[in-house]
PDB file of C-alpha atoms in Angstrom:
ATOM      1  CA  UNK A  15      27.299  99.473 -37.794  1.00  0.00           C
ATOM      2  CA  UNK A  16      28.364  98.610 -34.301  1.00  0.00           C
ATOM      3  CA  UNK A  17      28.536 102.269 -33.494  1.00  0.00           C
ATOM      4  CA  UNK A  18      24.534 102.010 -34.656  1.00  0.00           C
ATOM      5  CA  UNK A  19      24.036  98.965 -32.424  1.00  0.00           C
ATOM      6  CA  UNK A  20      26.129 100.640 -29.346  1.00  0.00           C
ATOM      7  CA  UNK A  21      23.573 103.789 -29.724  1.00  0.00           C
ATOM      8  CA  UNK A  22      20.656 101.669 -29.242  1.00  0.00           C
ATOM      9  CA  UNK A  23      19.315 101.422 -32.890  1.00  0.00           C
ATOM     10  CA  UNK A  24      17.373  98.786 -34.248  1.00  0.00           C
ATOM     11  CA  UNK A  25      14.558  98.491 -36.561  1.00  0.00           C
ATOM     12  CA  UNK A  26      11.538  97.721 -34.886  1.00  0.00           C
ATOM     13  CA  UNK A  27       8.358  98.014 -37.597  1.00  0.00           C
ATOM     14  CA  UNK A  28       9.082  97.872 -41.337  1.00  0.00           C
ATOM     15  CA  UNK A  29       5.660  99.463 -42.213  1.00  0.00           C
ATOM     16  CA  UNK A  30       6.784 102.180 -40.074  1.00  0.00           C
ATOM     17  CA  UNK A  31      10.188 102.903 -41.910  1.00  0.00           C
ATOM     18  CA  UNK A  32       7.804 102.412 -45.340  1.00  0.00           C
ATOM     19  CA  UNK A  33       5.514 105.070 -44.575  1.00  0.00           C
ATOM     20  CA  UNK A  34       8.393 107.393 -43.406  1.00  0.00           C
ATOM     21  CA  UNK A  35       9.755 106.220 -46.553  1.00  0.00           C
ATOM     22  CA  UNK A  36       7.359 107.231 -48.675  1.00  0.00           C
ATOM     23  CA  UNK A  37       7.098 110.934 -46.802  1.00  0.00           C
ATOM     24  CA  UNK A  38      10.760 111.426 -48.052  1.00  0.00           C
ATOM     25  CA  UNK A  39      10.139 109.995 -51.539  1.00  0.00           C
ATOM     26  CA  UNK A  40       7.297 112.650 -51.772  1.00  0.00           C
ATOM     27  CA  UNK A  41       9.329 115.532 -50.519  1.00  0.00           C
ATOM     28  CA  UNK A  42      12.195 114.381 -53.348  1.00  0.00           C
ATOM     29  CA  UNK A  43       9.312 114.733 -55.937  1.00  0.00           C
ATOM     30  CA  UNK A  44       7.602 117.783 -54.394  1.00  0.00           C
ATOM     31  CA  UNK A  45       7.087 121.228 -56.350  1.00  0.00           C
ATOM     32  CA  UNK A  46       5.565 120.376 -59.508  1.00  0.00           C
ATOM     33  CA  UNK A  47       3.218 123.313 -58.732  1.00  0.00           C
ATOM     34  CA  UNK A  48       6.168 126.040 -58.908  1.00  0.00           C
ATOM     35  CA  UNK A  49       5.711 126.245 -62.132  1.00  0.00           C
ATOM     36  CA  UNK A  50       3.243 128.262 -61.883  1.00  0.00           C
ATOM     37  CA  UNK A  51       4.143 130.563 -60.882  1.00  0.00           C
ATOM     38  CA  UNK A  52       6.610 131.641 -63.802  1.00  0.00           C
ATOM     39  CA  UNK A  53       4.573 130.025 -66.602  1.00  0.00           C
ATOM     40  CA  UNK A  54       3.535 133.273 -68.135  1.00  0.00           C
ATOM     41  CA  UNK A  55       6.999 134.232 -69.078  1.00  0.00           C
ATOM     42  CA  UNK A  56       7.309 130.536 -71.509  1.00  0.00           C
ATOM     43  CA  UNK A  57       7.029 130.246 -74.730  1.00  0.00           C
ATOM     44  CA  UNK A  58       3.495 127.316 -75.416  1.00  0.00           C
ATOM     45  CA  UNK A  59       3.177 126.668 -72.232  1.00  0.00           C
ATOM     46  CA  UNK A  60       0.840 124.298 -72.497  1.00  0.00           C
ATOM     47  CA  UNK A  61       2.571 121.831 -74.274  1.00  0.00           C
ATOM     48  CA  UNK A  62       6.261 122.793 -73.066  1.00  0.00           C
ATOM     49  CA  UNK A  63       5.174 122.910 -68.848  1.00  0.00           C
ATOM     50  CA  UNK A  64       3.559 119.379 -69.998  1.00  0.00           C
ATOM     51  CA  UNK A  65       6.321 117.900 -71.739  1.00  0.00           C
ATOM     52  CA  UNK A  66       9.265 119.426 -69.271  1.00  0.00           C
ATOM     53  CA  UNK A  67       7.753 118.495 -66.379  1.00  0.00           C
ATOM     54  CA  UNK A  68       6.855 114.537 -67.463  1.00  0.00           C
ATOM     55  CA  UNK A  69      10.332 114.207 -68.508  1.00  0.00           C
ATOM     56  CA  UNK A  70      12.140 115.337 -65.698  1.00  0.00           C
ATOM     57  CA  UNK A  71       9.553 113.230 -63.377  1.00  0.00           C
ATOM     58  CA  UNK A  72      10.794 110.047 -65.506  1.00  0.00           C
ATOM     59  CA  UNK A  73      14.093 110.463 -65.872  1.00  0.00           C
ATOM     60  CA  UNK A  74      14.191 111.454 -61.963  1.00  0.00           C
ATOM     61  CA  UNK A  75      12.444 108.202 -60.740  1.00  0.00           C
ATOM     62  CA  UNK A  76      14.222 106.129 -63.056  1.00  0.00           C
ATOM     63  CA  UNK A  77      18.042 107.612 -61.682  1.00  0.00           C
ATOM     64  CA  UNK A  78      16.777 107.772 -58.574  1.00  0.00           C
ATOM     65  CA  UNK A  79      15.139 104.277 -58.470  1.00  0.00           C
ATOM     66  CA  UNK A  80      18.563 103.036 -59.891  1.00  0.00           C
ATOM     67  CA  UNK A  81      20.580 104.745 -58.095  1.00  0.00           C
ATOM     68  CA  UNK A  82      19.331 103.802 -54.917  1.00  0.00           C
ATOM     69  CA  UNK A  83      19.002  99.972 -55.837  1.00  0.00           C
ATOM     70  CA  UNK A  84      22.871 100.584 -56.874  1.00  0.00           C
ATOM     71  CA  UNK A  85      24.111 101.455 -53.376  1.00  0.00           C
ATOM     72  CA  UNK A  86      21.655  99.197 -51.754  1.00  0.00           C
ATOM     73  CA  UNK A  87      23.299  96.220 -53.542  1.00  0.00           C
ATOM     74  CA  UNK A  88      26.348  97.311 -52.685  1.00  0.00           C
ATOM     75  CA  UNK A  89      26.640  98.026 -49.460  1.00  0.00           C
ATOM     76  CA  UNK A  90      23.666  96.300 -47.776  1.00  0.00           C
ATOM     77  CA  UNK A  91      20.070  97.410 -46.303  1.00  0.00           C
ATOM     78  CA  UNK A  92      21.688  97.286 -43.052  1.00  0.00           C
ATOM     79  CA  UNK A  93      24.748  99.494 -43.285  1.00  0.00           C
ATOM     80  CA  UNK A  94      22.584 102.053 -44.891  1.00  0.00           C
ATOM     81  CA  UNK A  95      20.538 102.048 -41.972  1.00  0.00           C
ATOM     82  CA  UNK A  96      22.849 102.382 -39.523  1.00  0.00           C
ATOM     83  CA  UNK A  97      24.815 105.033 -41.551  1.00  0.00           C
ATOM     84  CA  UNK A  98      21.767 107.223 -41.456  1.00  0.00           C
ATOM     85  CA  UNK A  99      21.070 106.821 -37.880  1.00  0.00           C
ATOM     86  CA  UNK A 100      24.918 107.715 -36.749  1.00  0.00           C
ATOM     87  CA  UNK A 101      24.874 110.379 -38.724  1.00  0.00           C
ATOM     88  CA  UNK A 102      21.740 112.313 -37.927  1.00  0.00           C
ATOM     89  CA  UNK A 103      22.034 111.146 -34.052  1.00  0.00           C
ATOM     90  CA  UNK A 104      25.769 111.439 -33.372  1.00  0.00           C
ATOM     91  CA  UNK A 105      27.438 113.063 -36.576  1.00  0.00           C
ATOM     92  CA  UNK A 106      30.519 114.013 -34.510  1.00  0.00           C
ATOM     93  CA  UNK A 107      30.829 109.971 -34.776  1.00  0.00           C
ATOM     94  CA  UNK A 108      29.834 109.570 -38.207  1.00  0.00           C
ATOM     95  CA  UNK A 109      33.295 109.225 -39.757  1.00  0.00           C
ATOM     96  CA  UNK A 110      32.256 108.254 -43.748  1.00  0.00           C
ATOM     97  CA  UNK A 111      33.536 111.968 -45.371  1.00  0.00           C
ATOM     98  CA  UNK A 112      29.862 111.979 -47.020  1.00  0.00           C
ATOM     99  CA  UNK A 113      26.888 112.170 -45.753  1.00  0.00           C
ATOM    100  CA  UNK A 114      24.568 109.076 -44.415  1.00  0.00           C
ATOM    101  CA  UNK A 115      22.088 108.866 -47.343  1.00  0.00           C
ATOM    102  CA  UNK A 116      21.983 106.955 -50.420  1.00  0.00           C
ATOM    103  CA  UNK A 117      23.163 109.822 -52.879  1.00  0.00           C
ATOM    104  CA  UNK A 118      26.211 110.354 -50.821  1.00  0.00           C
ATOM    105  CA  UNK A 119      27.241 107.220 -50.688  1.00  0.00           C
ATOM    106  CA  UNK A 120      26.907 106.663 -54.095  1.00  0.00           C
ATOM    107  CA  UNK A 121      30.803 107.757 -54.424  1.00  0.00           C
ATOM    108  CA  UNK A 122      31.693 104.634 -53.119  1.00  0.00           C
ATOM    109  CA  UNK A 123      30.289 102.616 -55.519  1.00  0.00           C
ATOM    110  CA  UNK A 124      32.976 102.140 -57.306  1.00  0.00           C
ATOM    111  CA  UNK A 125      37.330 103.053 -56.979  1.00  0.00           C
ATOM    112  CA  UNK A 126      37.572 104.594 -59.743  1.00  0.00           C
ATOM    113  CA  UNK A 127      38.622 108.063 -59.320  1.00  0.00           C
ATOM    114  CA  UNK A 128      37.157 109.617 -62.813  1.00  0.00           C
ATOM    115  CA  UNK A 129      34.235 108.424 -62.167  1.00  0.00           C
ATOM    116  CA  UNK A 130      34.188 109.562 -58.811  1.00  0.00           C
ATOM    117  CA  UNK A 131      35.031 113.220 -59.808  1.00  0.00           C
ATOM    118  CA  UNK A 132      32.186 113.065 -62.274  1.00  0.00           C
ATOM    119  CA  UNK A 133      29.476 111.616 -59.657  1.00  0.00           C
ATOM    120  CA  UNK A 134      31.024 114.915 -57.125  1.00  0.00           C
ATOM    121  CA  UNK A 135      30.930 117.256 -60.190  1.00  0.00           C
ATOM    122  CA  UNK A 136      27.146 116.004 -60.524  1.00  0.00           C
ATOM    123  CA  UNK A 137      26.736 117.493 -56.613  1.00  0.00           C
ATOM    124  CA  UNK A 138      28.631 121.066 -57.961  1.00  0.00           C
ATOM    125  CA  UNK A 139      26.592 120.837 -61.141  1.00  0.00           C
ATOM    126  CA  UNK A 140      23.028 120.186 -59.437  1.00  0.00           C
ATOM    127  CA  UNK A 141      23.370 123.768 -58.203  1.00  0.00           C
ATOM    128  CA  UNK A 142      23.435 125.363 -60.840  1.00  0.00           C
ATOM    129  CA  UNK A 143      20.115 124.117 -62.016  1.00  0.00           C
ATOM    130  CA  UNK A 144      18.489 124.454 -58.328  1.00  0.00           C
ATOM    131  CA  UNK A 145      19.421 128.203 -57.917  1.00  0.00           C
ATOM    132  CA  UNK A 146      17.734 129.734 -61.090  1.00  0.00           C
ATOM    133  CA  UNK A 147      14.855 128.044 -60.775  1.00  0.00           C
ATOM    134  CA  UNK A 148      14.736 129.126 -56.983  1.00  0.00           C
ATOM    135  CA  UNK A 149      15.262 132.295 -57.786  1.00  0.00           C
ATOM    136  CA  UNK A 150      12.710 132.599 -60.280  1.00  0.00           C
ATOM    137  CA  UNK A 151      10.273 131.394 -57.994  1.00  0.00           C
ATOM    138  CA  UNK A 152      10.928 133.620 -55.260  1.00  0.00           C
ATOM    139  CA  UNK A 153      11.570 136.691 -57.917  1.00  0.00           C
ATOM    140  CA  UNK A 154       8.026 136.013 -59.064  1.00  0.00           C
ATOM    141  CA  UNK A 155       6.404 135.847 -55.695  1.00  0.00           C
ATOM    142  CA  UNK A 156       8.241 138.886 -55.010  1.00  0.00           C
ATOM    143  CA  UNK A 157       6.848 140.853 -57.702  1.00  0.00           C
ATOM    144  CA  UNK A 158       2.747 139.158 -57.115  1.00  0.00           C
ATOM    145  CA  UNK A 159       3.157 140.485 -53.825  1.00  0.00           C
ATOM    146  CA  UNK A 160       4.373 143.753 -54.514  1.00  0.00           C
ATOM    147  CA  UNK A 161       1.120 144.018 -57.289  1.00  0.00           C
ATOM    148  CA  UNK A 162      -1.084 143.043 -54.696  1.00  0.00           C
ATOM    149  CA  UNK A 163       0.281 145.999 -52.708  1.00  0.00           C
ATOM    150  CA  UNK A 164       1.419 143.268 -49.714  1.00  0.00           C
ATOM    151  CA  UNK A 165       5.081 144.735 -50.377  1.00  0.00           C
ATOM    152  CA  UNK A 166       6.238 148.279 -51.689  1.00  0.00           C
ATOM    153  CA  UNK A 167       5.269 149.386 -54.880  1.00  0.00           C
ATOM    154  CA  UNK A 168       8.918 149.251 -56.758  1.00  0.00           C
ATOM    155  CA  UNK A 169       9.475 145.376 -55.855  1.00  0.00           C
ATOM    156  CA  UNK A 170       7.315 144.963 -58.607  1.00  0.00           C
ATOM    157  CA  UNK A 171       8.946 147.281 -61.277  1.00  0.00           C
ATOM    158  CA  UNK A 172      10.429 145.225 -64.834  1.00  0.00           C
ATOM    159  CA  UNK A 173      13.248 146.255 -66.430  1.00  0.00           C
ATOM    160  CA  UNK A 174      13.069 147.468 -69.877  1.00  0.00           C
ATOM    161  CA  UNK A 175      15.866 146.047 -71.490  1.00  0.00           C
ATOM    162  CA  UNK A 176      15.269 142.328 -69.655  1.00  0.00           C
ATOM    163  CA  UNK A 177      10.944 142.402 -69.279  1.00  0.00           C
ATOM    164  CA  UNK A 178      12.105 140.896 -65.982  1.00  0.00           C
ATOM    165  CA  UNK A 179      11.181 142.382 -62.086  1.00  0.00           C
ATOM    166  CA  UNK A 180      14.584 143.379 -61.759  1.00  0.00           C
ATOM    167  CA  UNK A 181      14.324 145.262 -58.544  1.00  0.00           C
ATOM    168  CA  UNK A 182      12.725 141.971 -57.127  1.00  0.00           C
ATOM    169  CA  UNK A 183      15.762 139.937 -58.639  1.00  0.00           C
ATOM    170  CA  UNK A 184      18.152 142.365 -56.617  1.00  0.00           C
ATOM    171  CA  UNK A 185      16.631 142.078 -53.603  1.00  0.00           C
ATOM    172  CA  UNK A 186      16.077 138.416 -53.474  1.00  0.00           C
ATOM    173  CA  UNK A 187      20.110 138.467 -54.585  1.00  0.00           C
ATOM    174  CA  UNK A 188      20.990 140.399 -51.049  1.00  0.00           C
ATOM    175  CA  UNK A 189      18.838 138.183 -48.930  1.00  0.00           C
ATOM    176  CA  UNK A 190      20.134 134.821 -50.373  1.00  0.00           C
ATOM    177  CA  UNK A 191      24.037 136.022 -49.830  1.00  0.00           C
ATOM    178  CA  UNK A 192      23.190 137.269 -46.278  1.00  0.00           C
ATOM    179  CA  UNK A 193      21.471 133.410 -45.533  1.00  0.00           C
ATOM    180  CA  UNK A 194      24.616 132.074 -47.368  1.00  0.00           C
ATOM    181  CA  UNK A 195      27.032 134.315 -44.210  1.00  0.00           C
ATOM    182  CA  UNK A 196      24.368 133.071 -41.649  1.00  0.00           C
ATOM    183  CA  UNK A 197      24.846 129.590 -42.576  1.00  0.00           C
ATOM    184  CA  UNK A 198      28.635 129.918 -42.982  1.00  0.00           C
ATOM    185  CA  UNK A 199      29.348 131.806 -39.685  1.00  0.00           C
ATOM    186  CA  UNK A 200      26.476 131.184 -37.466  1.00  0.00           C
ATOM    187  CA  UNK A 201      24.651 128.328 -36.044  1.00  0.00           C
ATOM    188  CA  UNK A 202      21.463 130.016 -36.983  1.00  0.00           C
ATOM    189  CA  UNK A 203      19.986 126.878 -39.253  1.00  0.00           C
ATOM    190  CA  UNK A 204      20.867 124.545 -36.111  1.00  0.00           C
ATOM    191  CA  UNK A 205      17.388 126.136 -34.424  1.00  0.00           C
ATOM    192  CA  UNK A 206      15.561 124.951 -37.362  1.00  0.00           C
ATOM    193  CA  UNK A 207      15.326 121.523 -36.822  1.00  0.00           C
ATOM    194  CA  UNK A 208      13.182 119.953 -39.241  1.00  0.00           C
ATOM    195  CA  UNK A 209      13.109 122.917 -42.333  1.00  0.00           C
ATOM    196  CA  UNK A 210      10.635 119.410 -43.692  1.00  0.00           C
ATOM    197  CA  UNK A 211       7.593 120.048 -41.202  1.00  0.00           C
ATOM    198  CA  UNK A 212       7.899 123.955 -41.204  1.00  0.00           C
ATOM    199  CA  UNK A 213       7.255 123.523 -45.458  1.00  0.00           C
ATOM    200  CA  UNK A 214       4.357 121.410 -44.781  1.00  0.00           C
ATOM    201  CA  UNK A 215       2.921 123.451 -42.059  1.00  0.00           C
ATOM    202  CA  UNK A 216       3.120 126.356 -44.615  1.00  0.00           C
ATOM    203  CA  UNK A 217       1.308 124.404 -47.339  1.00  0.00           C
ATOM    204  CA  UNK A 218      -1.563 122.991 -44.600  1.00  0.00           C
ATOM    205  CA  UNK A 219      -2.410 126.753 -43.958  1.00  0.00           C
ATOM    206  CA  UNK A 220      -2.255 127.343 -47.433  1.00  0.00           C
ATOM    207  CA  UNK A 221      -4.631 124.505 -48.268  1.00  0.00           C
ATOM    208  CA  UNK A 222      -7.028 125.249 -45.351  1.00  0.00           C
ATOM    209  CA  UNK A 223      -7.072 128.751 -47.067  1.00  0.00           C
ATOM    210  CA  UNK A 224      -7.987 127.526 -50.696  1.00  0.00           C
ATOM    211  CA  UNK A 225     -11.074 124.943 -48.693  1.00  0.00           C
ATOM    212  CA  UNK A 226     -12.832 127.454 -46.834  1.00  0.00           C
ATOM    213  CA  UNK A 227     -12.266 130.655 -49.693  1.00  0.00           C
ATOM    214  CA  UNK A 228     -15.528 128.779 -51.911  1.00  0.00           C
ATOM    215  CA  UNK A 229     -17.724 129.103 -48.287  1.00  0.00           C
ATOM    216  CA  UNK A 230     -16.229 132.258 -47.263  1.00  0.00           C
ATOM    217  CA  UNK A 231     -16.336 134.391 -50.739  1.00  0.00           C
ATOM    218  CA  UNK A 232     -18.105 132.161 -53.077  1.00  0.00           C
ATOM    219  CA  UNK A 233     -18.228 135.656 -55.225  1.00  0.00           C
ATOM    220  CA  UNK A 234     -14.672 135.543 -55.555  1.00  0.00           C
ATOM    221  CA  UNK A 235     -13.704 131.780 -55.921  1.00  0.00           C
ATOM    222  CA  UNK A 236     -16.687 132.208 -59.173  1.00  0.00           C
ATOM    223  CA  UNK A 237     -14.477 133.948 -60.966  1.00  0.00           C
TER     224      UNK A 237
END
């Protein structure tokens, strides 16, 4: 906290930190929509996309939710503040072996080391839920692309034995170990500042896109 206070920080509008706040809590809860774009490969989709999706969204707010009220109570607004600040303005100061946000300081909540290992193994764990469905989503784009002749032809090739775009699967594979080196060995993700507002910039050309296609090709957006 006082290395906070020495760098000059100090809350100065609390509707300003809400809104910001509820940017970030949108972001957490963003991607619904991916979905989508895999939803022809489940089984009653209509019912399981419905059901999946509603559950997750509950269970998420509610751990989150109580999570976050967790740390807050423990630790203080304040601290949590100040933790956040050091360690996205100075992190070479930021000395907590976690970093400044309220999941990662969640470890602290309590001494006990079992329980400790199981809220890190939660960290391991969450990747191995994040990466399939990632990869399915970029897989799939993959292989629309390819159709739509935007990439070459054998991108969007399926496999026989698997009825998945296997050549896609491959290829996505390569790319996402060659970003793993780049992040490991290179400062290459240092130039991207805020990975946040390049998303959103996508998605606002996206959405442009889908206003203007009913004025532009009103033939096409009839069907």
């Amino acid at each position: 906290m006082s290395l906070a206070a020495q760098g000059g920080f100090k809350i100065t509008s609390s509707g300003r930190n809400q809104w910001l706040a509820v940017i970030y809590a949108v972001q957490v809860f963003f991607g619904f929509q991916q979905i989508g774009y895999f939803a022809g490969e489940i089984k009653r989709v209509r019912r399981a996309a419905v059901r999946s999706l509603g559950l997750c969204w509950i269970l998420g707010t509610l751990g989150y939710v109580g999570g976050s009220l967790l740390v807050v109570h423990a630790m203080g607004s304040n601290f949590i503040q100040d933790a956040a600040y050091v360690f996205n303005a100075d992190p070479s100061k930021y000395t907590v072996p976690t970093g400044g946000m309220l999941s990662g300081l969640s470890l602290f909540l309590t001494p006990n080391k079992a329980v400790q290992f199981v809220i890190g193994l939660g960290f391991c764990a969450s990747m191995l839920w994040i990466l399939p469905a990632y990869m399915l989503l970029v897989t799939r784009n993959m292989f629309a692309w390819s159709f739509d002749r935007i990439l070459p032809d054998w991108l969007a090739r399926v496999g026989e034995r698997s009825h998945s775009p296997t050549n896609a699967t491959i290829v996505a594979g390569v790319l996402s170990y060659g970003f793993l080196l780049l992040t490991l060995y290179t400062a290459f993700w240092s130039y991207l500042i805020n990975l946040t507002a390049m998303a959103e910039v996508c998605c606002v050309i996206v959405s442009l896109g889908a206003i203007i296609l009913p004025y532009r090709r009103p033939d096409i957006f009839a069907t």
